[in-house]
mmCIF file of C-alpha atoms in Angstrom:
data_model
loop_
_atom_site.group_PDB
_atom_site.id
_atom_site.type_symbol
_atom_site.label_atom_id
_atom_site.label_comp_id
_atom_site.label_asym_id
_atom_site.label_seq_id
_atom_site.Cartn_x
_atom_site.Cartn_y
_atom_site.Cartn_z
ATOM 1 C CA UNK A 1 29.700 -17.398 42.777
ATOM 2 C CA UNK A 2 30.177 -13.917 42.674
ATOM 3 C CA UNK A 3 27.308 -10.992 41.183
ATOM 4 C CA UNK A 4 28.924 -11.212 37.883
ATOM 5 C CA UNK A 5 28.727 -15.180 37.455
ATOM 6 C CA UNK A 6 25.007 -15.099 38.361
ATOM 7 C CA UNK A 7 24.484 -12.061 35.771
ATOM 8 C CA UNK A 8 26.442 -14.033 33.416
ATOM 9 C CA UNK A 9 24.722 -17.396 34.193
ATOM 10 C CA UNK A 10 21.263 -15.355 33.576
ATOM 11 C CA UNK A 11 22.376 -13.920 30.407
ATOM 12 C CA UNK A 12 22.844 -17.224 28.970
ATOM 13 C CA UNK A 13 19.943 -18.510 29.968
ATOM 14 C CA UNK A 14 17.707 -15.743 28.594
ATOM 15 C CA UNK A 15 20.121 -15.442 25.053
ATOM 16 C CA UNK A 16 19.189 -19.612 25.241
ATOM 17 C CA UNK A 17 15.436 -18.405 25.464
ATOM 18 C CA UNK A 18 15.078 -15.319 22.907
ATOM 19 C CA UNK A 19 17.699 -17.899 20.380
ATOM 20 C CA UNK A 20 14.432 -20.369 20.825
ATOM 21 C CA UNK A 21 11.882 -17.304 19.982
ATOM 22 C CA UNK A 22 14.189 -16.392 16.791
ATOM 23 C CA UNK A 23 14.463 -20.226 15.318
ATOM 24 C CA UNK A 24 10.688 -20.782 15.824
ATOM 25 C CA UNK A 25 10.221 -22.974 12.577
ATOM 26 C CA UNK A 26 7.453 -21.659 9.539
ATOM 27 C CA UNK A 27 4.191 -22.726 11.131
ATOM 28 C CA UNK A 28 1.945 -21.667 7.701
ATOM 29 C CA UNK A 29 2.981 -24.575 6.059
ATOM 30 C CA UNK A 30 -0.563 -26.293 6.319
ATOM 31 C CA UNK A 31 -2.264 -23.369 4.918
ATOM 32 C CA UNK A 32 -0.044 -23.424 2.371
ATOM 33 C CA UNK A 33 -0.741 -27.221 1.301
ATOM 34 C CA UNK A 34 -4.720 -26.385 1.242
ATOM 35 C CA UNK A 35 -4.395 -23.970 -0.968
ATOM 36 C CA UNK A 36 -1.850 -25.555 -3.394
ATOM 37 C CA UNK A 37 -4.302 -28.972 -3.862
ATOM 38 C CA UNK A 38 -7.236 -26.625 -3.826
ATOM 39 C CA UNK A 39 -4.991 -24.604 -6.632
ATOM 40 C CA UNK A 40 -4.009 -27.677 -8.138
ATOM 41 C CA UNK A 41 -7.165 -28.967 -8.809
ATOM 42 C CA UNK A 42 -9.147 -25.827 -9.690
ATOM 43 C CA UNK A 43 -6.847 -25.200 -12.422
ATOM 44 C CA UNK A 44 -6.822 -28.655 -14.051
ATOM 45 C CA UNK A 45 -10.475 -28.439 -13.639
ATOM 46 C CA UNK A 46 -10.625 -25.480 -15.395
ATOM 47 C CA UNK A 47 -8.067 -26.967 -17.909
ATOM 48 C CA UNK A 48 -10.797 -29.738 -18.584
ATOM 49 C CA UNK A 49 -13.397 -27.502 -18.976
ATOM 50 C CA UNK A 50 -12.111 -25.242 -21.540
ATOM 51 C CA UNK A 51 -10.975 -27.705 -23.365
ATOM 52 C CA UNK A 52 -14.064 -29.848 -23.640
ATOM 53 C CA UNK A 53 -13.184 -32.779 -21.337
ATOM 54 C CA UNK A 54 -15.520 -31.999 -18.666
ATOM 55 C CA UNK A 55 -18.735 -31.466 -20.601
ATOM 56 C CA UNK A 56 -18.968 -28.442 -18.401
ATOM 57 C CA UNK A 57 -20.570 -24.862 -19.976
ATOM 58 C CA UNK A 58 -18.095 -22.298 -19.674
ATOM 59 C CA UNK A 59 -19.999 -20.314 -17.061
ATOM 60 C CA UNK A 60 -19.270 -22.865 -14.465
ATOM 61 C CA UNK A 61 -15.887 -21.181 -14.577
ATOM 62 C CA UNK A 62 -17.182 -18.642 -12.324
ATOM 63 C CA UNK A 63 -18.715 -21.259 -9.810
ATOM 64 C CA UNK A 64 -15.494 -22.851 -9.899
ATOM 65 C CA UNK A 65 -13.849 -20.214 -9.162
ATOM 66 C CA UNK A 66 -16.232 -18.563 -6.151
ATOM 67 C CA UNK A 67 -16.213 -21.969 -5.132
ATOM 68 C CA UNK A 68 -12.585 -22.389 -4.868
ATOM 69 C CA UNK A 69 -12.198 -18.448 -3.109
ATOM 70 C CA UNK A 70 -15.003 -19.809 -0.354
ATOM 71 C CA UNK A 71 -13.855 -22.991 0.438
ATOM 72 C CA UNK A 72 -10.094 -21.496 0.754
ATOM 73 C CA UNK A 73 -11.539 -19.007 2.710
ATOM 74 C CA UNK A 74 -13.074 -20.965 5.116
ATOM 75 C CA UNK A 75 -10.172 -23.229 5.390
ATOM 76 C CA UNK A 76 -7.882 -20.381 6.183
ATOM 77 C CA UNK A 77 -9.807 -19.677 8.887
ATOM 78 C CA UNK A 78 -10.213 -22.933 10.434
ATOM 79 C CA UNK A 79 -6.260 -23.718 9.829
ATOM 80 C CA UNK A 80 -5.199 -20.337 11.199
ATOM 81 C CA UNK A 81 -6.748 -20.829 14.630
ATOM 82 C CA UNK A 82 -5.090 -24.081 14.954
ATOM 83 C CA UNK A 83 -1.844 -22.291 13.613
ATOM 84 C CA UNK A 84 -2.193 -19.139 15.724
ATOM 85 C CA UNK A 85 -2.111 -21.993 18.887
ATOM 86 C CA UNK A 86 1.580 -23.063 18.004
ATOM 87 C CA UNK A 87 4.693 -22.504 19.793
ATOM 88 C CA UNK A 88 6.268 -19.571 18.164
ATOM 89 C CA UNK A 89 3.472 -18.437 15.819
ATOM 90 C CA UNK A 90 4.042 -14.930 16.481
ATOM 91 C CA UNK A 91 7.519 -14.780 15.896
ATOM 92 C CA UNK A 92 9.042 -12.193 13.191
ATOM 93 C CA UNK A 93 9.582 -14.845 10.650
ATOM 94 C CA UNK A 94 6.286 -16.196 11.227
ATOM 95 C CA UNK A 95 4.283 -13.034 11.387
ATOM 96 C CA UNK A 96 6.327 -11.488 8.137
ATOM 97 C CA UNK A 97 5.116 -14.457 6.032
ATOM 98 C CA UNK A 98 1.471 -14.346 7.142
ATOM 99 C CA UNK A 99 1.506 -10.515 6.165
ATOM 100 C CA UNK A 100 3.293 -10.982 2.962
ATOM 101 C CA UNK A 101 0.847 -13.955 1.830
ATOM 102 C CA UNK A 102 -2.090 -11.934 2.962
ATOM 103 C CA UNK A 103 -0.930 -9.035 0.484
ATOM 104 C CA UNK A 104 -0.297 -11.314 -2.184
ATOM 105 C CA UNK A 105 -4.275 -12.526 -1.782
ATOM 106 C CA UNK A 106 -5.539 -9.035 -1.638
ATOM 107 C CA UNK A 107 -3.192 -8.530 -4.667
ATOM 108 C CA UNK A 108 -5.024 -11.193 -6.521
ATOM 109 C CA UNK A 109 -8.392 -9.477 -5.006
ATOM 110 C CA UNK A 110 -7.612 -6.269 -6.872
ATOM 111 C CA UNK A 111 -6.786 -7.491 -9.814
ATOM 112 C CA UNK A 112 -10.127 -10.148 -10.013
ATOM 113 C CA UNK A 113 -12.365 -6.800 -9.181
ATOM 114 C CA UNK A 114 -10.534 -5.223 -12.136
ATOM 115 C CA UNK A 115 -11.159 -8.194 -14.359
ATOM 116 C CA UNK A 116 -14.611 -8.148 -13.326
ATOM 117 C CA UNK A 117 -15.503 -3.949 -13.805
ATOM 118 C CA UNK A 118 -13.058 -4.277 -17.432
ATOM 119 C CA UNK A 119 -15.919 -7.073 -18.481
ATOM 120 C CA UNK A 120 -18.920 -4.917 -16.957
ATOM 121 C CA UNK A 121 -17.630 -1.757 -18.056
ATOM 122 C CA UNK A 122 -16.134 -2.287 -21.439
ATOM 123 C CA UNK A 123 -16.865 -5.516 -22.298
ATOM 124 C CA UNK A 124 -13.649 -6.852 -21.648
ATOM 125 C CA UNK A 125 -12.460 -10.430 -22.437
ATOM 126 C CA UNK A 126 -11.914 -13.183 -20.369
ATOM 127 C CA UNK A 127 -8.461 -13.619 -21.294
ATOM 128 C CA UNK A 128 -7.565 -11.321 -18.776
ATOM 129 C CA UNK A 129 -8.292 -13.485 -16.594
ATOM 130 C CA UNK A 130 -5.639 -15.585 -17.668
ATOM 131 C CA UNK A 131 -3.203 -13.031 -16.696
ATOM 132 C CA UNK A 132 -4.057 -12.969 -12.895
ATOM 133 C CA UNK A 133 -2.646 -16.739 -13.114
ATOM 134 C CA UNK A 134 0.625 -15.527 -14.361
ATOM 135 C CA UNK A 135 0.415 -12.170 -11.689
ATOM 136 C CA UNK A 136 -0.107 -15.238 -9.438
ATOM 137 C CA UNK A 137 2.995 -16.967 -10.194
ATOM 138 C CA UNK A 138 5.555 -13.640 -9.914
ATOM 139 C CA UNK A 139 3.937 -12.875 -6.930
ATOM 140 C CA UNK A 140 4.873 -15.931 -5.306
ATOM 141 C CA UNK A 141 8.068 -15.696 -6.546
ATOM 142 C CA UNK A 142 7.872 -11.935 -4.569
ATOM 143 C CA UNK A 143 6.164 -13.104 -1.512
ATOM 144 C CA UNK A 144 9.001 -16.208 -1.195
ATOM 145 C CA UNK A 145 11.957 -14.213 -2.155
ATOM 146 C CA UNK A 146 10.937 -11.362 0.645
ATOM 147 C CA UNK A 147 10.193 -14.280 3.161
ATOM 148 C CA UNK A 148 13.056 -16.127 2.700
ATOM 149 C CA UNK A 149 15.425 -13.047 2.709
ATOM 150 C CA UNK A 150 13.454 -11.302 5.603
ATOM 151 C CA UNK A 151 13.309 -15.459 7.782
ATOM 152 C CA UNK A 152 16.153 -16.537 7.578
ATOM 153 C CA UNK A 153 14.499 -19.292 5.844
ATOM 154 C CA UNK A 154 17.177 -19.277 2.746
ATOM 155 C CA UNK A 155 15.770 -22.604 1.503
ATOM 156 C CA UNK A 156 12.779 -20.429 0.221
ATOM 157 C CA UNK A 157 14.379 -18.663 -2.206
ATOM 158 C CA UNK A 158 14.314 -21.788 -4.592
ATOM 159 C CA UNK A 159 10.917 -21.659 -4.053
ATOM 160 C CA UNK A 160 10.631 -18.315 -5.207
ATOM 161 C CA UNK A 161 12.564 -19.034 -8.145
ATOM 162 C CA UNK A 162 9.972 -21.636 -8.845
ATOM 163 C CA UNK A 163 7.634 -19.298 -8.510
ATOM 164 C CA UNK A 164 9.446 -16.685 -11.217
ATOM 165 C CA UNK A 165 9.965 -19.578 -13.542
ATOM 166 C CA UNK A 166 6.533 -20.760 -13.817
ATOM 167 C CA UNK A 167 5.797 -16.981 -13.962
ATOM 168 C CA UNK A 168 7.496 -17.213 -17.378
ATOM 169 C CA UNK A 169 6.623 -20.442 -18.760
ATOM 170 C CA UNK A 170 2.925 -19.630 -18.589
ATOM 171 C CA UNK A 171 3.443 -16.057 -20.126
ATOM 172 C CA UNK A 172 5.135 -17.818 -22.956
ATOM 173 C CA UNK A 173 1.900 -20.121 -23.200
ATOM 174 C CA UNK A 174 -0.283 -17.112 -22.955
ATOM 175 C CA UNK A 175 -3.741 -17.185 -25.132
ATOM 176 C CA UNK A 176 -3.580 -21.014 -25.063
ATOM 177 C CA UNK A 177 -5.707 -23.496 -23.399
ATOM 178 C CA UNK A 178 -2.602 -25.357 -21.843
ATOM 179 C CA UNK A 179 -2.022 -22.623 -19.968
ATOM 180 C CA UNK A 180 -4.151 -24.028 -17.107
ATOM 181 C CA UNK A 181 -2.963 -27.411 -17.344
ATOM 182 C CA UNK A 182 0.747 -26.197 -16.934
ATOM 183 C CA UNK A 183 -0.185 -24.018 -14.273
ATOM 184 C CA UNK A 184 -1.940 -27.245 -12.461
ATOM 185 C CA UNK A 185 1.528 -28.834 -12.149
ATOM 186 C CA UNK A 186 3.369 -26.513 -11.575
ATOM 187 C CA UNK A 187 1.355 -25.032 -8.673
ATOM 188 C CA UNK A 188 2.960 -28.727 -6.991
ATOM 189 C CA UNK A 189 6.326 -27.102 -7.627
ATOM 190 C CA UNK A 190 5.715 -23.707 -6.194
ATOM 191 C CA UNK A 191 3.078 -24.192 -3.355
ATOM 192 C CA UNK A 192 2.760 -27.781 -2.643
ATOM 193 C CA UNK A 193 5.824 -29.010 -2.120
ATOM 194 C CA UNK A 194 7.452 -25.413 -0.595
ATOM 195 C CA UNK A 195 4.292 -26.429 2.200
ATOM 196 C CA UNK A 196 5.103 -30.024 2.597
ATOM 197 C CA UNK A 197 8.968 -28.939 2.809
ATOM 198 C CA UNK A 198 8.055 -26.281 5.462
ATOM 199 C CA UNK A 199 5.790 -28.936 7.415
ATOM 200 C CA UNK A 200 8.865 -30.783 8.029
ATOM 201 C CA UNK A 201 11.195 -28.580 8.991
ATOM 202 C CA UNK A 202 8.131 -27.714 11.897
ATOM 203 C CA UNK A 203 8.605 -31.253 12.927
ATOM 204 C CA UNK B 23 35.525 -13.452 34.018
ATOM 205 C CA UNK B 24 34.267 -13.310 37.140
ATOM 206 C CA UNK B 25 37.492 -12.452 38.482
ATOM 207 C CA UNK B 26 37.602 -9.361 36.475
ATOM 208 C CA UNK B 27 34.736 -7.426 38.206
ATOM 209 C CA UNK B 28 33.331 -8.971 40.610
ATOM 210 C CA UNK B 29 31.753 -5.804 42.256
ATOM 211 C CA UNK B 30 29.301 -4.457 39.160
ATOM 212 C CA UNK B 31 26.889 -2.274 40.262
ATOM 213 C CA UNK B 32 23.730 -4.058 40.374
ATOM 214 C CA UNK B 33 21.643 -1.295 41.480
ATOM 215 C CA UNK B 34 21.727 0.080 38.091
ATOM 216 C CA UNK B 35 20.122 -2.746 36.962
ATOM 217 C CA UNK B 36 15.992 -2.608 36.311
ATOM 218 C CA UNK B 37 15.121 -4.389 38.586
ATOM 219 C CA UNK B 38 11.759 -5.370 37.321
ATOM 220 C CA UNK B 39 13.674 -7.002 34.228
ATOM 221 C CA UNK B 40 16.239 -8.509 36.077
ATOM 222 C CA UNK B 41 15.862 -11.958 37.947
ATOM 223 C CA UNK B 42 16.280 -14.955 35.617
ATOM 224 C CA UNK B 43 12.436 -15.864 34.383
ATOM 225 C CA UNK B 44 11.430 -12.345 34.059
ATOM 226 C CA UNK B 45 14.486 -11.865 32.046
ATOM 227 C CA UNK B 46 13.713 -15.173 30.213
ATOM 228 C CA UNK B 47 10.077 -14.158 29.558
ATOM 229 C CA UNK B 48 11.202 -10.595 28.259
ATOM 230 C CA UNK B 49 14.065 -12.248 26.082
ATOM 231 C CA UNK B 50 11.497 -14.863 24.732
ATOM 232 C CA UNK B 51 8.851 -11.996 24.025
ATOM 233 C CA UNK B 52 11.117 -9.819 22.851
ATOM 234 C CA UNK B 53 11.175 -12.730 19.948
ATOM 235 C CA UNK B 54 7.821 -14.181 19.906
ATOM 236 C CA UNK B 55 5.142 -11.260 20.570
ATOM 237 C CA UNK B 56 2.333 -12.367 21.502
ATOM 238 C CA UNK B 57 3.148 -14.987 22.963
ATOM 239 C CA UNK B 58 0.558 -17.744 24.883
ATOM 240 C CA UNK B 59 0.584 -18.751 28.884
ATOM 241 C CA UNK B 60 1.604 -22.388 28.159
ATOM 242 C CA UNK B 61 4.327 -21.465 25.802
ATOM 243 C CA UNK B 62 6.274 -18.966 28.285
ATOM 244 C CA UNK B 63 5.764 -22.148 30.503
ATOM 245 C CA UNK B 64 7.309 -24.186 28.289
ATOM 246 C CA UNK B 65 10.549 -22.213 27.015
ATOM 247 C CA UNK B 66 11.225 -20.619 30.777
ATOM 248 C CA UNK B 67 10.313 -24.191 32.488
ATOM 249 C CA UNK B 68 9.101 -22.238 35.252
ATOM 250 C CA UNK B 69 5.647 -23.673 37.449
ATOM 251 C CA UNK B 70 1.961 -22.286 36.874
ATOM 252 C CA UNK B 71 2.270 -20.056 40.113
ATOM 253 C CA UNK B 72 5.720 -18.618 39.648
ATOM 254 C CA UNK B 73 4.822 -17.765 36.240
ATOM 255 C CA UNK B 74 1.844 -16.142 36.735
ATOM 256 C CA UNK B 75 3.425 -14.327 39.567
ATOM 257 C CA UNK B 76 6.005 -12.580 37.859
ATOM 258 C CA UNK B 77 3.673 -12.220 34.827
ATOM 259 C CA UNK B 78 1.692 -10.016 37.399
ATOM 260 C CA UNK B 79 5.291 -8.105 38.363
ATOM 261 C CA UNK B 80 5.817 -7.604 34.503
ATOM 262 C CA UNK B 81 2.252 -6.260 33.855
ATOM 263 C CA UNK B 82 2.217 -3.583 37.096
ATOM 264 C CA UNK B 83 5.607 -2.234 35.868
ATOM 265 C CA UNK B 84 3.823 -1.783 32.270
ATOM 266 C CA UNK B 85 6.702 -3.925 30.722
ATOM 267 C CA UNK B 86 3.706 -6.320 29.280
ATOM 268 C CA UNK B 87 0.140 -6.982 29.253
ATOM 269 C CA UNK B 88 -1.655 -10.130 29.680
ATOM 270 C CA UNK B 89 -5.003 -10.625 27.279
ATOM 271 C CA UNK B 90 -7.245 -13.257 27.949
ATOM 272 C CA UNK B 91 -9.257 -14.436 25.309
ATOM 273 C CA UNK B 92 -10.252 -17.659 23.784
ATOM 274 C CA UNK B 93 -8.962 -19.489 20.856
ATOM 275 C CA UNK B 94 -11.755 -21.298 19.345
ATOM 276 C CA UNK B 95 -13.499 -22.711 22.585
ATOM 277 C CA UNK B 96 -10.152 -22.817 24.274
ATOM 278 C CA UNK B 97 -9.481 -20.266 26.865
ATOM 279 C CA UNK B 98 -6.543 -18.787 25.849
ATOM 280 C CA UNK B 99 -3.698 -16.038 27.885
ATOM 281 C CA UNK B 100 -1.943 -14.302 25.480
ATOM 282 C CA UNK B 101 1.434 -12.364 26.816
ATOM 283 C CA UNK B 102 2.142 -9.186 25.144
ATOM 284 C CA UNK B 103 5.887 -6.922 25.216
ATOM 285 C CA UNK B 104 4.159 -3.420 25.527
ATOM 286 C CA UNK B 105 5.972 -0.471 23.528
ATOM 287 C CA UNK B 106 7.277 0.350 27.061
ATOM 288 C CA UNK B 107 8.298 -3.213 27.575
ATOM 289 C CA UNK B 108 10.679 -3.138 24.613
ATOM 290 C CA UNK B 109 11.931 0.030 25.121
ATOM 291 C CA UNK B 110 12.866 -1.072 29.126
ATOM 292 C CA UNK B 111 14.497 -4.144 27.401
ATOM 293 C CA UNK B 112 16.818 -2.329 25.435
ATOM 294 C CA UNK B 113 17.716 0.083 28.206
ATOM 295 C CA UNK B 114 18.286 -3.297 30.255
ATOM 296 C CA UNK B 115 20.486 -4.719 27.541
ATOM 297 C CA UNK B 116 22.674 -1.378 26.980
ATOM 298 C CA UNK B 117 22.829 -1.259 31.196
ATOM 299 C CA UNK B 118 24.285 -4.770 30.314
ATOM 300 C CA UNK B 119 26.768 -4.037 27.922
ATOM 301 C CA UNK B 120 28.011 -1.200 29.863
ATOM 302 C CA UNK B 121 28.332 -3.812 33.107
ATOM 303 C CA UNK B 122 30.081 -6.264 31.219
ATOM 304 C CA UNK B 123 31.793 -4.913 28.282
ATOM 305 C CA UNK B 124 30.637 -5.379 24.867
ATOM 306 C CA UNK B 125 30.900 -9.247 24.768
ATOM 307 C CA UNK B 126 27.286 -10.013 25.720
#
């Protein structure tokens, strides 16, 4: 073997390596699937509230809702330790989509403290509200679509379509008590089943 | 190939890079950054000893720095490619493409 077959022979071995590094699968797909049942049922809980099926008063809204922030919270946390242990967790793809989702949460942040100092300050009403659901949606359209361009993952960008579509649908339904109910389901669509989709591709 | 130039100057090679699990453990870092003790294990196939050896040769040159830490209770080495690291990768690569011609 001469110098350059051994160079060569190294080469490929460390392009085999750095290839492994670049495919590391989407490891945030558990994360994902907390927060889409935790989504899921918040909203239709909120659906059955408003609408008189839970014989609920309509301040437990805001327990629901501090409720649903802690325990999401807290489940981030626990998940993203066990995440953060995975082959290839740091990777590009993997580190763009953990930045991009955590701007979309402190997006949602910003807009609840607005909510909150429109209602304190100028007696605001709680429809707004409503419109950080629908913020919600686009923004996972935004925070797919970047991921999936940005990943390689292409299959994502039908979940950011999802995500734009339901963005839509529950403007048009904007002001109505539905709203929630239609966000409930289709939260499946545009977290729960992108999660379970990316779980398996991990496997 | 090989027939073609079989007398490349090595010597302007880094030498700290070269050497085939250094260069595997830059190439996978240069991917995955940080990444953990059992995973560089795992992608290079190399042992415990010769690992942590050449971890050690990595980390004197400045090319990356080892953090130990714990991950829950779990001790826990995490590998990182220092600023310096990168930059002596993509000198090593460019050394490489002017060795071998642009096909690498």
């Amino acid at each position: 073997m001469t110098k350059t077959d051994i160079l060569v022979a190294d080469l490929a071995e460390a392009s085999r390596i750095a290839k492994a590094g670049e495919n590391a699968p989407l490891v945030g797909g558990p994360i994902g699937l907390m927060w889409g049942v935790l989504l899921t049922a918040v909203f239709a809980i909120h659906y059955m509230i408003i609408s008189g099926a839970l014989a609920l008063p309509q301040q437990s809204l805001a327990f629901l809702w501090i409720a649903f922030a802690v325990i999401g919270g807290v489940g981030s946390a626990i998940l993203g330790r066990k995440i953060d242990a995975k082959p290839g967790a740091a990777s590009t793809a993997n580190r763009v989509e953990q930045y991009a989702w955590m701007m979309f949460s402190f997006t949602g942040l910003s807009l609840a403290v607005g909510v909150i100092l429109n209602q304190i300050l100028n007696n605001g009403t709680t429809e707004l509200w409503t419109l950080i659901l629908i913020f919600g949606f686009a923004g996972q359209g935004l925070v797919y679509g970047l991921t999936a361009k940005l990943t390689g993952h292409g299959w994502l960008h039908f979940a950011a379509f999802g995500g734009f579509t339901m963005a839509a649908v529950t403007m048009s339904f904007y002001g109505q008590n539905i709203i929630y109910f239609i966000a409930a389901i289709g939260t499946v669509f545009t977290i729960i089943i992108p999660s379970l989709l990316s779980m398996k591709a991990e496997k | 190939m090989s027939g073609e130039n079989p007398d490349i100057d090595i010597g302007a090679i880094d030498d700290v890079i070269h050497g085939r699990l250094r260069l595997g453990v830059m190439a996978y870092l240069s991917a995955v950054n940080p990444a953990s003790f059992p995973e560089l294990l795992d992608k290079t196939g190399a042992t415990n000893g010769n690992l942590s050896t050449h971890l050690t040769k990595l980390e004197s040159a400045g090319y990356v720095r080892q953090k130990k830490g714990y991950n829950g209770k779990r001790p826990q080495t995490l590998v990182h490619l220092t600023p310096q690291g990168r930059k002596a990768w993509i000198a090593y690569l460019d050394a490489m493409k002017s060795l071998l011609g642009h096909s690498i």
